[in-house]
CSV table of N, CA and C in Angstrom, one decimal:
chain,number,residue,atom,x,y,z
A,1,MET,N,73.3,152.9,62.2
A,1,MET,CA,74.3,151.1,62.7
A,1,MET,C,72.5,150.5,61.5
A,2,THR,N,74.0,149.1,61.4
A,2,THR,CA,72.7,148.5,60.8
A,2,THR,C,72.7,147.4,61.5
A,3,ALA,N,73.6,147.0,62.7
A,3,ALA,CA,73.3,145.6,63.1
A,3,ALA,C,72.4,145.5,64.2
A,4,LYS,N,71.8,144.5,64.9
A,4,LYS,CA,70.9,144.5,66.0
A,4,LYS,C,71.8,144.1,67.2
A,5,PRO,N,71.3,145.0,68.2
A,5,PRO,CA,71.8,145.0,69.4
A,5,PRO,C,71.5,143.1,70.1
A,6,PRO,N,72.6,142.7,70.5
A,6,PRO,CA,72.7,141.0,71.4
A,6,PRO,C,71.5,140.7,71.8
A,7,ASP,N,71.5,141.9,72.8
A,7,ASP,CA,70.0,141.4,73.8
A,7,ASP,C,68.8,142.0,73.0
A,8,PRO,N,67.7,141.0,73.7
A,8,PRO,CA,66.4,141.4,73.0
A,8,PRO,C,66.0,142.9,73.8
A,9,ASP,N,64.7,143.7,73.2
A,9,ASP,CA,64.6,144.8,73.3
A,9,ASP,C,63.5,144.3,74.4
A,10,PRO,N,63.7,145.2,75.9
A,10,PRO,CA,62.6,144.8,76.9
A,10,PRO,C,61.4,145.0,76.8
A,11,THR,N,61.0,146.3,75.8
A,11,THR,CA,59.6,146.9,75.6
A,11,THR,C,58.9,145.4,75.1
A,12,ARG,N,59.8,144.9,74.4
A,12,ARG,CA,58.8,143.8,73.7
A,12,ARG,C,59.4,142.4,74.1
A,13,THR,N,59.4,142.7,75.2
A,13,THR,CA,60.1,141.1,75.3
A,13,THR,C,58.9,140.7,76.7
A,14,PRO,N,58.7,139.2,76.0
A,14,PRO,CA,57.1,138.6,77.1
A,14,PRO,C,57.7,138.3,78.4
A,15,GLY,N,57.3,138.5,79.6
A,15,GLY,CA,57.3,138.5,81.1
A,15,GLY,C,57.8,139.1,81.4
A,16,LEU,N,58.6,140.3,81.1
A,16,LEU,CA,59.2,141.3,82.0
A,16,LEU,C,58.6,142.0,83.3
A,17,GLU,N,58.8,142.4,84.5
A,17,GLU,CA,57.7,142.7,84.8
A,17,GLU,C,58.3,144.6,84.7
A,18,PRO,N,57.5,145.5,85.3
A,18,PRO,CA,57.9,146.8,85.4
A,18,PRO,C,59.2,146.7,86.5
A,19,GLY,N,60.5,147.8,85.6
A,19,GLY,CA,61.7,147.6,86.4
A,19,GLY,C,62.3,146.4,86.0
A,20,GLY,N,62.2,145.4,85.1
A,20,GLY,CA,62.9,145.1,84.3
A,20,GLY,C,63.0,143.7,85.6
A,21,GLY,N,62.6,143.1,86.2
A,21,GLY,CA,62.7,141.7,86.4
A,21,GLY,C,61.9,140.8,85.6
A,22,VAL,N,62.0,139.3,86.4
A,22,VAL,CA,60.7,138.3,85.9
A,22,VAL,C,60.0,137.9,86.7
A,23,ALA,N,59.0,137.4,86.7
A,23,ALA,CA,58.0,137.0,87.5
A,23,ALA,C,58.7,135.2,87.9
A,24,PRO,N,58.1,134.8,89.1
A,24,PRO,CA,58.6,133.8,89.4
A,24,PRO,C,58.4,132.7,88.6
A,25,GLY,N,59.4,131.5,87.8
A,25,GLY,CA,59.0,130.6,87.4
A,25,GLY,C,59.5,130.6,85.9
A,26,ASP,N,59.6,132.1,85.6
A,26,ASP,CA,59.3,132.8,84.5
A,26,ASP,C,60.8,132.8,83.8
A,27,THR,N,61.7,132.4,82.9
A,27,THR,CA,62.9,132.6,82.5
A,27,THR,C,62.9,133.8,81.0
A,28,PRO,N,63.9,134.9,81.6
A,28,PRO,CA,64.1,135.6,80.0
A,28,PRO,C,64.8,135.0,78.8
A,29,PRO,N,64.6,135.8,77.7
A,29,PRO,CA,65.3,135.5,76.9
A,29,PRO,C,66.9,135.1,76.7
A,30,ASP,N,67.9,134.1,76.2
A,30,ASP,CA,68.9,134.5,76.2
A,30,ASP,C,69.6,135.4,75.5
A,31,SER,N,70.7,136.5,75.8
A,31,SER,CA,71.0,137.3,74.8
A,31,SER,C,71.8,136.5,73.4
A,32,GLY,N,72.4,137.2,72.5
A,32,GLY,CA,72.4,136.5,71.6
A,32,GLY,C,74.2,136.4,71.7
A,33,GLN,N,74.5,135.4,71.1
A,33,GLN,CA,76.5,135.0,71.3
A,33,GLN,C,77.5,135.5,70.7
A,34,THR,N,78.1,136.2,71.3
A,34,THR,CA,78.9,137.2,70.3
A,34,THR,C,80.3,136.8,70.7
A,35,SER,N,80.9,135.7,70.9
A,35,SER,CA,82.5,135.2,71.2
A,35,SER,C,82.8,134.1,70.5
A,36,GLY,N,84.0,133.9,70.3
A,36,GLY,CA,84.4,133.4,69.3
A,36,GLY,C,85.3,133.6,68.0
A,37,LEU,N,85.5,132.6,67.7
A,37,LEU,CA,87.4,132.9,66.5
A,37,LEU,C,86.4,133.1,65.1
A,38,SER,N,87.1,134.3,65.0
A,38,SER,CA,86.4,134.4,63.3
A,38,SER,C,86.9,133.3,62.5
A,39,HIS,N,88.4,133.3,62.6
A,39,HIS,CA,89.1,132.4,61.4
A,39,HIS,C,90.1,131.7,62.6
A,40,PRO,N,90.2,130.6,62.0
A,40,PRO,CA,91.6,129.8,62.7
A,40,PRO,C,93.0,130.6,63.0
A,41,GLN,N,93.2,130.3,64.0
A,41,GLN,CA,94.5,130.5,64.6
A,41,GLN,C,95.8,130.1,63.9
A,42,PRO,N,97.0,130.7,63.6
A,42,PRO,CA,98.1,130.5,62.9
A,42,PRO,C,98.9,129.7,64.0
A,43,MET,N,99.6,129.0,63.1
A,43,MET,CA,100.6,127.9,64.4
A,43,MET,C,101.7,128.9,65.0
A,44,PRO,N,102.0,128.6,65.8
A,44,PRO,CA,103.4,130.0,66.1
A,44,PRO,C,104.6,129.2,65.3
A,45,SER,N,106.0,129.6,65.3
A,45,SER,CA,106.7,129.4,65.0
A,45,SER,C,107.8,128.7,66.3
A,46,LYS,N,108.6,127.7,66.0
A,46,LYS,CA,109.1,127.2,66.5
A,46,LYS,C,110.6,127.4,66.9
A,47,VAL,N,111.1,128.2,65.8
A,47,VAL,CA,111.9,128.6,65.8
A,47,VAL,C,112.7,129.7,66.6
A,48,ALA,N,111.7,130.4,67.2
A,48,ALA,CA,112.8,131.9,68.3
A,48,ALA,C,112.6,130.8,69.7
A,49,PRO,N,111.8,129.9,70.1
A,49,PRO,CA,112.0,129.5,70.9
A,49,PRO,C,113.3,128.7,71.5
A,50,VAL,N,113.6,127.8,70.4
A,50,VAL,CA,114.8,127.1,69.8
A,50,VAL,C,116.0,127.8,70.1
A,51,VAL,N,115.8,128.6,69.2
A,51,VAL,CA,117.4,130.1,69.4
A,51,VAL,C,117.6,130.4,70.9
A,52,THR,N,116.2,131.3,71.2
A,52,THR,CA,116.8,131.5,72.5
A,52,THR,C,117.1,130.7,73.5
A,53,LEU,N,116.4,129.4,73.9
A,53,LEU,CA,117.3,128.3,74.3
A,53,LEU,C,118.8,128.2,74.3
A,54,VAL,N,118.8,128.4,72.9
A,54,VAL,CA,120.1,127.9,72.7
A,54,VAL,C,120.6,128.9,73.2
A,55,ALA,N,120.5,130.1,72.9
A,55,ALA,CA,121.3,131.2,73.0
A,55,ALA,C,121.6,131.4,74.5
A,56,VAL,N,120.1,131.3,75.3
A,56,VAL,CA,120.8,131.1,76.9
A,56,VAL,C,121.6,130.0,77.4
A,57,VAL,N,121.4,128.9,76.8
A,57,VAL,CA,122.4,128.0,77.3
A,57,VAL,C,123.7,128.3,77.3
A,58,VAL,N,124.0,128.4,75.6
A,58,VAL,CA,125.7,129.1,75.3
A,58,VAL,C,126.0,130.4,76.0
A,59,LEU,N,125.2,131.0,76.4
A,59,LEU,CA,125.8,132.0,77.8
A,59,LEU,C,125.6,131.6,79.0
A,60,THR,N,124.9,130.3,79.5
A,60,THR,CA,125.4,130.3,80.9
A,60,THR,C,126.6,129.5,81.2
A,61,VAL,N,127.2,128.7,80.0
A,61,VAL,CA,128.3,127.9,79.8
A,61,VAL,C,128.7,128.9,79.6
A,62,LEU,N,129.1,129.5,78.7
A,62,LEU,CA,130.2,131.1,78.8
A,62,LEU,C,131.0,131.4,80.3
A,63,VAL,N,129.5,131.9,80.8
A,63,VAL,CA,129.7,132.7,82.4
A,63,VAL,C,129.9,131.5,83.4
A,64,VAL,N,129.9,130.5,83.1
A,64,VAL,CA,130.3,129.5,84.3
A,64,VAL,C,132.0,129.2,84.0
A,65,ALA,N,132.0,128.9,82.5
A,65,ALA,CA,133.3,128.7,82.7
A,65,ALA,C,134.8,129.9,82.9
A,66,PHE,N,134.0,131.4,82.7
A,66,PHE,CA,134.6,132.4,82.9
A,66,PHE,C,134.8,132.2,84.6
A,67,VAL,N,133.4,132.2,85.6
A,67,VAL,CA,134.0,131.7,86.9
A,67,VAL,C,134.7,131.1,87.3
A,68,VAL,N,134.6,129.7,86.8
A,68,VAL,CA,135.8,128.8,87.1
A,68,VAL,C,137.3,128.8,86.7
A,69,ALA,N,137.3,129.8,85.2
A,69,ALA,CA,138.9,130.5,85.4
A,69,ALA,C,139.3,131.4,86.1
A,70,GLU,N,138.5,131.9,86.5
A,70,GLU,CA,138.6,132.6,87.8
A,70,GLU,C,139.2,132.4,88.5
A,71,LEU,N,138.1,131.8,89.0
A,71,LEU,CA,138.5,131.2,90.5
A,71,LEU,C,139.8,129.8,90.9
A,72,MET,N,140.5,129.9,89.4
A,72,MET,CA,141.3,129.1,89.3
A,72,MET,C,142.9,129.6,88.9
A,73,GLY,N,142.6,130.8,88.9
A,73,GLY,CA,143.8,131.8,88.4
A,73,GLY,C,143.7,131.5,87.1
A,74,TRP,N,143.2,131.5,86.4
A,74,TRP,CA,143.7,130.8,84.5
A,74,TRP,C,143.7,132.5,84.1
A,75,THR,N,143.0,133.3,84.5
A,75,THR,CA,142.6,134.8,83.7
A,75,THR,C,143.1,135.9,84.7
A,76,ALA,N,143.7,137.0,84.4
A,76,ALA,CA,144.2,137.8,85.0
A,76,ALA,C,143.7,139.2,84.6
A,77,LEU,N,142.3,139.4,84.8
A,77,LEU,CA,140.8,140.3,84.5
A,77,LEU,C,140.9,140.8,85.7
A,78,PHE,N,140.7,140.7,86.7
A,78,PHE,CA,140.1,141.3,87.8
A,78,PHE,C,141.6,141.0,89.2
């Protein structure tokens, strides 16, 4: 492995007491920063949500129209 670990080596870190603690008033070194984006994230497409919304609205209108037609007696399916 060629990469260094993000945390400092405890055996070479000044200020550490036996067992890994620190003396009062002493601050251990900070760990390396390993978070963040490696490249810009692509913008999601707006087509899929619009198509889904239109399909749901159309399906809802058809179901409501069928229920109204059933209640009015315009269909003889059931």
